[in-house]
Structures are given as structure tokens and as C-alpha cells.
């Protein structure tokens, strides 16, 4: 539908806080350039066990979209995970995801599309230039981190499949294989894990199909080989280890919304005004920090996404 | 009487605290140390609550006397862990955020039942001394201390509401408490018979 389009989107305008600190940013930029020049020649002897590991991905460009905040250390991001396919303790995925075979891997794109696709992971990696995006990541459990994801906007893949006019939602399905995913041997959740986005959410420029972390191939415990990242939503909305994307007309049943409908809504948008029935969502603990900080509406990405929900009851946006 | 039994028990029961201190110093608490300590304190509270219910049936069914001498230590330590669990929530996890804490304790059943369990245990810890046993008289003291069953039930509900989907551990503790309660039935039956004979 045609809409009025200003030549500058709200999200493209420099926030006042950054404008006021522009000199500091220039200094940081210079420091960053020196840092980048040095990191082009990494010295292996300096890489400790807590440093990023794994195959290096070719990253075409980088964008900091977390307000200049320092990313959460690699070790925390890769040892503190909710990935019930490998166990329900935060430490389980890092310990038990070693058996996940991420090569070869195929993704089926089907449903209400003109061009159903079956793509191998190698093809997917070549669909678009890879970008690094540093995003805030907020879990529904009121903890958060800052993560340098590597991936590309999901919109490209959606367009390639050419959804029909009936397609209103896209459903993501995680691998179902109890042999590789020991957590699936217990019926803790309805397997396979299923999540979904509205089409307009899926093609929002913020929505990422992530294949890496810290410039490296995504570790198994973080959802290898590819997962969805929607930084304005709680983490559970980002399906991991995806094998299928299905376009549908009706709002689908999603895993957590089925499991506990009073606790997890379909949208899963970060919303400090709507508490989880068991705890407050008003504040969050950033991993590595002692004091909780205020949770921001849409996790601080309101400028980019609030328009998607115009006319919707804000109380429903959780 | 083995004089080392109680001090040894106290030392063993404090080991989890020592382990937390060690892990805190060496990075063994993981990426979210506050949550880790909070969970561990809650876990040990429920373990100690279960252990405090072992001496009575152990004496009645197996004729073991030494566990009875540890009953008070186990009960008081269970309360100490419960109190630490609560104080840690107030002073560290929420860092004295009173508006949030008061909402938690008045509107969220998950936290209300946990707090209720602590309130059940407090008078038991206070009246655990010989002096209080004398003052109350054994009959009333015993009646009061049956609150521990309610505390155990509330603790299990609190644990079950804490987890998001994986009920295996809360159910395990529910089973343990149910078994410990069932093991007391022969003792109750005997006591009831004795009571009737004496009447």
C-alpha cells in the first residue's frame, strides 16, 4: 500500500544524545580504526580459551546498533544459553550441543510462496553479503546481553521466495532430531520448536538471519547454523537451528504461546509495561553488570519498529 | 555421645556456602553469578528441609539414634539457607528496589508462596531451643513444628513456579517429601494406639 515517505526516517536521524557526544565518537572512531588495523593481523599466541573461536566469516560491513555498548564477552554469550533442545540449564547447550551436525544443512522455504526453495547452508551463506550487527539481546527472563551477530537481513530471502498475497505470517521450525538434540528426548516442550513472525516483521530491516557471532561461524549452542534475530523481541522469538520456513495465512501456534498462553504472547515484543506473571519486566540485568537497568520499550528499537504496531493495544505487545 | 557429631554436621552443611565463595572468586558461577547464587541457595534450602525430615522416620523405622541428634541442626540450617535466599533476593538480586519487591510479595504467587514458606520456618527456628520446648510444652511444641510440612509443600510449589517448563526437579522433591511423609505414618499409627491404651 502506498504511504507517505519522508526522505529521512526517524531511525536515520542521529539521536540527540549521540549528537551531543559527537567529538567523543570521532575519538572512538579513530581508536576503532587503529584497533581494526591491528586485529587484521591476529597473533594466535594471544588467543586464550575465552576468546572467540571457530571458522572466521567474511564480513562485508559492520554496524553498531547497541548505542556503542561493549559487547558481552564471547565466553558469556556461548556458555549461558536457553536452548532446551540441549537441556534446560543455561550451561547445558554449551556442554551438550557438540553432536549437532551443521554441515550439510538444508533449509526448506515453502507454503504460500510462488517459488518454494530448498537451500543448502553454503548457498544461504552466499545469498547476501554478510554483515555484523551489534544488537541488544533481551531474554524474557529479565537478563540481557549485547551481541555482535553476523548475518544478513531476512527480507532478502523472503523476497526470493516470492510470498503470495495470502501469506501473512512466516513460521520457523527448528530441527527435530532427538539423536542430535538430547533435550528432545523429554517432552518438556512440544517439539519441534516453532516460532513465527508477521510478514512485515520478517522483512523489517532489523530482522536478521544470523549465521555467526563475533565474526565466527555460529556455535551450535547459539543456534547453528542459522537462526532468527529480532532485537526488539524477547529472545524466545528467535528460532534456532532452522530447517524450515513456511509462509501461512493464519496466525500460527508457537511453542511458548502454546506451553503457557498467559505468560507468552505471540508478539513477544520487549515491553517493560507488561510484566511476566511471575516477575517484573521493568528492569533487566545485563550480563556482567551488578545493578539492574531499566528495560526499554521495544528493547530500544522503537524508532525502527513501533510503526509496525500502530493501532494495536500496547498491552498486547508482549 | 559423640561430641564431634554436631560440629561436623554444621561444617558439612556450610560447605555449599564455601563452594559458592570459591566459585565466586574463581569465575565458577558462570555468566550470571547473581542468578546462580540465588538458585543454589534455594536448592540447598529445599535439600536441607528434606534432610530435616529424615531423622524421625530413621529413628522409628530403623532404630537409629544418631540422626535424631542432628534434627535441630538440619532444621535450623534449612531456615538459615531460606533466610539467606530471601535476603539475597532483596539485597543483591533486587538491590533494595522496594517498589518491585513489594509488588513481587503481594501480587506474584510464585514469590508469595516462597515468602510464606520462610514465614512458616521462622517460628520453628526461634522455638528450636530447649528453653522454648519447655516453655511451650512438648505437645504444643510438636503441633507448632508440624508447620514444617506446610513449609515443604510451599517450597515445592515455589520451585515448580520458578522453572519455566522443566518440572522434573520440582517433581523429584515433591516425591521425596511425599515419601518422607509416608514413612511417618507407622509412627503416627503406633502413637495413636498408645494414646488409646493410656486413655
CSV table of N, CA and C in Angstrom, one decimal, chain A residues 63-67 71-72 131-138 145-149 153 204-209 229-232 286 299 301 304:
chain,number,residue,atom,x,y,z
A,63,UNK,N,27.9,-2.8,11.7
A,63,UNK,CA,27.1,-1.7,12.3
A,63,UNK,C,26.9,-1.9,13.7
A,64,UNK,N,27.2,-0.8,14.5
A,64,UNK,CA,26.9,-0.9,15.9
A,64,UNK,C,25.4,-0.4,16.1
A,65,UNK,N,24.6,-1.3,16.6
A,65,UNK,CA,23.2,-0.8,16.8
A,65,UNK,C,22.8,-1.1,18.3
A,66,UNK,N,23.8,-0.9,19.1
A,66,UNK,CA,23.6,-1.1,20.6
A,66,UNK,C,24.1,0.2,21.3
A,67,UNK,N,24.1,1.3,20.6
A,67,UNK,CA,24.5,2.6,21.3
A,67,UNK,C,25.9,2.6,21.8
A,71,UNK,N,30.3,-5.2,23.6
A,71,UNK,CA,29.6,-6.5,23.6
A,71,UNK,C,29.9,-7.4,24.8
A,72,UNK,N,28.9,-8.2,25.2
A,72,UNK,CA,29.1,-9.2,26.2
A,72,UNK,C,30.2,-10.1,25.8
A,131,UNK,N,26.9,-9.2,7.1
A,131,UNK,CA,27.1,-8.0,7.9
A,131,UNK,C,27.2,-8.4,9.4
A,132,UNK,N,28.0,-7.5,10.1
A,132,UNK,CA,28.0,-7.7,11.5
A,132,UNK,C,27.1,-6.6,12.1
A,133,UNK,N,26.2,-7.0,13.0
A,133,UNK,CA,25.3,-6.1,13.7
A,133,UNK,C,25.4,-6.3,15.2
A,134,UNK,N,25.7,-5.3,15.9
A,134,UNK,CA,25.8,-5.4,17.3
A,134,UNK,C,24.4,-5.0,17.8
A,135,UNK,N,23.7,-5.9,18.4
A,135,UNK,CA,22.3,-5.7,18.9
A,135,UNK,C,22.3,-6.0,20.4
A,136,UNK,N,21.4,-5.3,21.1
A,136,UNK,CA,21.0,-5.7,22.4
A,136,UNK,C,20.1,-6.9,22.3
A,137,UNK,N,20.3,-7.9,23.2
A,137,UNK,CA,19.5,-9.1,23.3
A,137,UNK,C,18.9,-9.2,24.6
A,138,UNK,N,17.5,-9.2,24.7
A,138,UNK,CA,16.8,-9.2,25.9
A,138,UNK,C,16.0,-10.5,26.0
A,145,UNK,N,22.0,-9.2,27.1
A,145,UNK,CA,23.4,-9.1,26.7
A,145,UNK,C,23.5,-8.2,25.4
A,146,UNK,N,24.7,-7.9,25.0
A,146,UNK,CA,25.0,-7.2,23.8
A,146,UNK,C,25.8,-8.1,22.9
A,147,UNK,N,25.2,-8.4,21.7
A,147,UNK,CA,25.8,-9.5,20.9
A,147,UNK,C,26.2,-9.0,19.5
A,148,UNK,N,27.4,-9.2,19.1
A,148,UNK,CA,27.8,-8.9,17.7
A,148,UNK,C,27.4,-10.1,16.8
A,149,UNK,N,26.2,-10.1,16.2
A,149,UNK,CA,25.8,-11.1,15.3
A,149,UNK,C,26.4,-10.9,13.9
A,153,UNK,N,19.9,-9.5,6.4
A,153,UNK,CA,18.5,-9.2,6.6
A,153,UNK,C,17.7,-10.4,6.0
A,204,UNK,N,11.3,-6.5,8.1
A,204,UNK,CA,11.9,-5.3,8.7
A,204,UNK,C,13.4,-5.3,8.6
A,205,UNK,N,14.0,-4.2,8.3
A,205,UNK,CA,15.5,-4.2,8.1
A,205,UNK,C,16.2,-4.7,9.3
A,206,UNK,N,15.6,-4.7,10.5
A,206,UNK,CA,16.4,-5.1,11.7
A,206,UNK,C,16.4,-6.6,11.8
A,207,UNK,N,15.4,-7.3,11.2
A,207,UNK,CA,15.4,-8.8,11.3
A,207,UNK,C,16.5,-9.5,10.6
A,208,UNK,N,17.2,-10.2,11.3
A,208,UNK,CA,18.4,-10.8,10.8
A,208,UNK,C,18.3,-12.3,10.8
A,209,UNK,N,18.9,-12.9,9.7
A,209,UNK,CA,19.1,-14.3,9.7
A,209,UNK,C,20.6,-14.5,10.1
A,229,UNK,N,17.1,-13.5,14.4
A,229,UNK,CA,17.3,-12.5,15.4
A,229,UNK,C,16.4,-11.3,15.2
A,230,UNK,N,15.5,-11.0,16.2
A,230,UNK,CA,14.7,-9.8,16.1
A,230,UNK,C,14.9,-9.1,17.4
A,231,UNK,N,15.8,-8.1,17.4
A,231,UNK,CA,16.3,-7.5,18.6
A,231,UNK,C,15.3,-6.7,19.4
A,232,UNK,N,14.1,-6.4,18.9
A,232,UNK,CA,13.1,-5.7,19.7
A,232,UNK,C,12.1,-6.7,20.4
A,286,UNK,N,21.9,-6.8,32.8
A,286,UNK,CA,22.8,-7.0,31.7
A,286,UNK,C,23.9,-7.9,32.2
A,299,UNK,N,13.0,-2.8,23.4
A,299,UNK,CA,14.4,-3.0,23.7
A,299,UNK,C,15.2,-1.9,23.1
A,301,UNK,N,14.5,-0.2,20.3
A,301,UNK,CA,14.4,-0.2,18.8
A,301,UNK,C,13.1,0.4,18.4
A,304,UNK,N,12.6,2.1,15.0
A,304,UNK,CA,12.6,1.3,13.8
A,304,UNK,C,11.4,0.4,13.7
